[in-house]
Amino acid sequence: MQKTPLYRNSRTAVALMAVAAATPAVVSVAYAGDGYGGGGLAQREMIRRQEAVADADRLLLEGREAYAKGDYQQAVDKYRKALDRLPDAPVLADRKDSYTKHYIDGSVALAQYYRKVGKYDEAKQLLNDVLKADVDPENLDAKRELGYLNDPIRTNPALTYEHTQNVEKVRKGLYLGEGAYNLGKFDEAKRHFEDVLRVDPYNSAARRYMEKVAGAKSDYYRAAYDQTRAELLMQVDRAWELSVPAEAPPIPVDQEANRATGTSYITNKLRSIIVPSIAFEDTTVEEAVEYLRRRAYELDNLEVDPAKRGVNFVVRRPNTPNATPGAAAAGDSAGLGINNEPGAARIKALRLTNVPLQVALKYICDQARLRYKVDEYAVTLVPQTETGEDLFTRQFRVPPAFGAMLEGSAGEGAAAAPADPFAASSGATESGNKLTARPPISDLLKKAGVVFPEGSSATLSGSMLLVTNTPTELDKIDQLVEAMGTKTPKQVKITTKFVEISQENTDELGFDWIVSPFGLGAETFLGGGTIGNGMARTNTDFLSPVDGVPIGGVPTATGTNVNNIVTGGLRSGDGAITRNNIDSVLNNPNRTAQSANPAPGILALTGLFDNNQVQMIMRGLSQKKGTDLMTAPSVMARPGQKATIEIIREFIYPTEYEPPELPNSVGTSSISNPLGPGLGSSSVGLFPVTPATPTAFQTRNTGVTLEIEPNIADNDFTIDLRFVPEIVEFEGFINYGSPIQSPSSDALGNPRTVTITENRIEMPVFSSRRVNTSLTIYDGYTVAVGGLMREDVQNVEDKVPILGDIPYIGRLFQSKSENRIKSNLIIFVTAEIIDATGRPIRGPESGKTAATPLASPISTGGDVPGPGVLPAIAPAP
């Protein structure tokens, strides 16, 4: 948009100059009247007006500067303030007109800007203000702009100011995304492009850039695939290494860490503190306990800190309130002292030497008819008639996932876990073990440290927890509920990867020699040998005929074995390398002998000597076969909630067969010879046999099944997992049946056998990969929970005796083959804590740091990360 000039013509400039020249004259006139009455007030008024004119000029100059910079809003504000500041005087009329013209130009320019950005109402208001009667009702520029605003051709009525702001956001987002993409920050670039699509859902540029980001990441993952495959195969080779074990360093014993705490700590003190002598004579229980308290402090050798030495003793009155005098007397006679005070009970005589503090306390309680209880901080003496605290019922409002959160925070050491938490129930199927149900709420509270005496109970129904227990235990539950209520349950995404890499390398090189018999004189002939127990070679393995000349010893009929092979006993091909036994059975469902084939010939050398021939076949094979399998089932679940994902096919197969039915009598039937009448006929036994028929079936799920139950630790950085991933594949059938045959005869009367039914009894073979374990993993990290590395190596070295031992030439009478099958199966588990939107709360996609700094740096050497990578784990108590 072109800017409106500051002054429209020279007349405006001349008028301003005239006003500026007249201003001092005004001031001088004011001073000229100072000698007459009221001169001081008039002088001050003139000074005020002069200052107002100066301020108005200053605001006008500031407005002109803002106008020159294109800040029309500020320019209009300055012009308006200049008009308001300028005094209303006839002598300043020309200056006011100049200010007004500046204001009009700024308003029209600002209205043009508002029209471009969609602020139509603001633009109309500015133009209407210009066209007011006291400003310039006939201003052509304002009328023209107002007409443009009302013209739908020149002004898009659908344009809004929000749209123009969104255009700027989209432009900035595209630039930021492109910059991040050029720097290789693909996750950050993806977030910027997603922000663009949230503003402009149909922005094709953002989609194109996201396609580039996905392609760049795909290139990286392909490189990662190649590196992972090479790494896993390297691990197979490294498994052959016999490493030298490192010398184990001495492990320092931390006495503070091994020290017991709580009730076990106090009980240990009672057993270990030995009192040299005790002599009580008509002593009250309070006095005896005070003596034991002093001696325990003096003789406590288990505690170095003086503030923690000794044992606290408390003598507590019985719980029977407002005892009657009669009851008090009865209590006194029972040894409880006056007014039923256990501390006032007296010990008539007690003398002990070198006894543990626990034994001395037992004797004191026996004489005073008391009993003692050990808690976390003290030993309490109570009457023997004390039955414990009363039971009360209280209702708590708990989070929906309180049971799961309580189970996750209870820990493994709180109570003995079942022998097999994933043990299958009586109704389990063949698909594997299933996750067990969560224990009752009372058991979970017991694991958390809550004691349930006789008569107490706990029931959880939805978000209401109803507990009947003693006040002390109710306070514990209240603290648990308060602690759990402050937690915000999060979701957990678990990905299990089964990565199986296998590679088979086969290298073989051998030679076959066929020598037709040729005479050595005196009717002596030399030729090749026999096959023996070796592998038969057919005529297809040799070249026959050559240039139309048949080779002796090589039959021309297809499939006929060849004789006179010098190296017939050397193994080759399938005869040298044997496969997996189960695979062999699956590949041969009829249970017939498989024929082994030699390696293919790659070079032949034939020599013809009259009617005798010598032919050499070089057999070689170099094969490399790799199979890579990656299965990655993933599932999201709330903490403490069991989740299951199944990508399966239901495979139904028979498990029981009805045996075949044979007839009681056998008949015969005569069949005419199809070659023509009079050529004889054949007889066939009639067997109406019913083959084995399946009667019972079973279903097996084949595919991927993942059952998992996660729990988030209190620090929100570690995840406890119980999971059972399983992959089941169908390999094939094995036939356990045998064909049913019947004797018969052919047209010439020769006996033969006819197969009535194959009687196939087939059972399937499944391969299963399963992991059943529990582990703790950091948020966003990946751990390998299992694996199997294996390498099968077969080496075959065959040679012809004597000929194979000849230096250099003997290699032509040898057959060597090597087969290596490497396989590596590793199972990875990745766990991430995600929010309700499905985004991880940490990691590159969240924009947050991966973890808080460690409490203390890790220094173990090798590739272990330093501080700031993982959160600190509190030491075990």
Short mmCIF file of N, CA, C and O in Angstrom, two decimals, residues 9 24 43 56 67 112 117 148 229 242 298 306 318 324 344 376 387 404 442 493 573 646 680 736 771 847 860:
data_model
loop_
_atom_site.label_atom_id
_atom_site.label_comp_id
_atom_site.label_asym_id
_atom_site.label_seq_id
_atom_site.Cartn_x
_atom_site.Cartn_y
_atom_site.Cartn_z
N ASN A 9 -0.05 19.67 -0.20
CA ASN A 9 0.44 20.66 -1.15
C ASN A 9 1.27 21.69 -0.43
O ASN A 9 1.42 21.65 0.80
N PRO A 24 5.16 33.45 18.45
CA PRO A 24 5.85 34.42 19.33
C PRO A 24 5.10 35.73 19.45
O PRO A 24 5.11 36.36 20.50
N GLN A 43 -0.45 36.09 32.35
CA GLN A 43 0.87 35.59 31.97
C GLN A 43 0.96 34.07 32.15
O GLN A 43 1.49 33.36 31.29
N ALA A 56 1.89 19.67 21.75
CA ALA A 56 1.16 19.24 20.56
C ALA A 56 2.11 19.08 19.37
O ALA A 56 2.01 18.11 18.61
N TYR A 67 4.27 7.17 11.56
CA TYR A 67 3.67 7.02 10.23
C TYR A 67 4.72 6.61 9.21
O TYR A 67 4.47 5.76 8.33
N GLN A 112 -6.97 1.21 5.78
CA GLN A 112 -6.51 0.33 4.71
C GLN A 112 -5.83 -0.92 5.28
O GLN A 112 -6.03 -2.03 4.77
N VAL A 117 -6.28 -7.00 6.98
CA VAL A 117 -6.18 -8.05 8.01
C VAL A 117 -7.54 -8.50 8.50
O VAL A 117 -7.62 -9.32 9.41
N TYR A 148 -14.79 0.68 -0.70
CA TYR A 148 -14.06 -0.59 -0.86
C TYR A 148 -14.49 -1.61 0.19
O TYR A 148 -14.59 -2.82 -0.09
N ARG A 229 21.05 -56.46 12.90
CA ARG A 229 21.25 -57.80 12.39
C ARG A 229 22.72 -58.19 12.47
O ARG A 229 23.06 -59.30 12.90
N LEU A 242 35.72 -68.02 25.26
CA LEU A 242 35.82 -68.39 26.67
C LEU A 242 36.56 -67.26 27.38
O LEU A 242 37.79 -67.17 27.33
N GLU A 298 23.39 -48.01 79.83
CA GLU A 298 24.82 -48.18 80.13
C GLU A 298 25.42 -49.37 79.39
O GLU A 298 26.57 -49.33 78.98
N PRO A 306 24.93 -41.92 71.03
CA PRO A 306 24.39 -41.89 72.42
C PRO A 306 22.90 -41.58 72.45
O PRO A 306 22.20 -42.02 73.37
N PRO A 318 -4.68 -50.33 82.47
CA PRO A 318 -5.64 -51.11 81.68
C PRO A 318 -6.68 -50.20 81.06
O PRO A 318 -6.87 -49.06 81.45
N THR A 324 -14.44 -49.44 89.63
CA THR A 324 -15.10 -49.30 90.93
C THR A 324 -14.12 -49.64 92.04
O THR A 324 -13.11 -50.30 91.82
N ALA A 344 2.42 -49.49 90.21
CA ALA A 344 2.50 -49.59 91.67
C ALA A 344 2.59 -51.02 92.15
O ALA A 344 2.76 -51.26 93.36
N GLU A 376 7.58 -50.34 67.64
CA GLU A 376 8.72 -49.82 66.89
C GLU A 376 9.62 -48.92 67.74
O GLU A 376 10.79 -48.73 67.39
N THR A 387 -6.94 -57.10 76.76
CA THR A 387 -7.32 -57.86 75.56
C THR A 387 -7.03 -57.09 74.28
O THR A 387 -7.29 -57.59 73.19
N ALA A 404 -5.00 -51.32 42.73
CA ALA A 404 -3.82 -51.48 41.88
C ALA A 404 -2.65 -50.67 42.41
O ALA A 404 -1.50 -51.13 42.43
N SER A 442 -8.08 -56.85 51.74
CA SER A 442 -7.50 -57.08 53.06
C SER A 442 -6.07 -57.61 52.96
O SER A 442 -5.19 -57.21 53.73
N LYS A 493 2.45 -47.67 28.36
CA LYS A 493 2.51 -48.31 27.04
C LYS A 493 3.67 -49.29 27.06
O LYS A 493 4.81 -48.92 27.34
N GLY A 573 26.02 -82.84 -1.10
CA GLY A 573 24.67 -82.28 -1.06
C GLY A 573 23.93 -82.67 0.20
O GLY A 573 24.44 -82.55 1.32
N GLU A 646 -4.62 -59.82 21.61
CA GLU A 646 -4.56 -61.09 20.90
C GLU A 646 -4.68 -60.84 19.40
O GLU A 646 -5.67 -60.25 18.95
N GLY A 680 -7.41 -111.99 -20.32
CA GLY A 680 -7.37 -112.32 -18.89
C GLY A 680 -7.96 -111.22 -18.04
O GLY A 680 -8.30 -110.14 -18.51
N TYR A 736 0.63 -90.09 11.90
CA TYR A 736 0.89 -91.23 12.76
C TYR A 736 0.16 -92.49 12.29
O TYR A 736 0.26 -93.53 12.94
N VAL A 771 7.53 -65.83 27.21
CA VAL A 771 8.27 -65.31 28.35
C VAL A 771 7.27 -65.11 29.48
O VAL A 771 6.19 -64.53 29.28
N GLY A 847 8.89 -33.17 24.68
CA GLY A 847 9.59 -31.91 24.89
C GLY A 847 10.13 -31.74 26.28
O GLY A 847 10.67 -30.69 26.63
N THR A 860 30.85 -46.61 37.36
CA THR A 860 31.12 -48.04 37.27
C THR A 860 31.99 -48.39 36.10
O THR A 860 32.31 -49.55 35.89
#
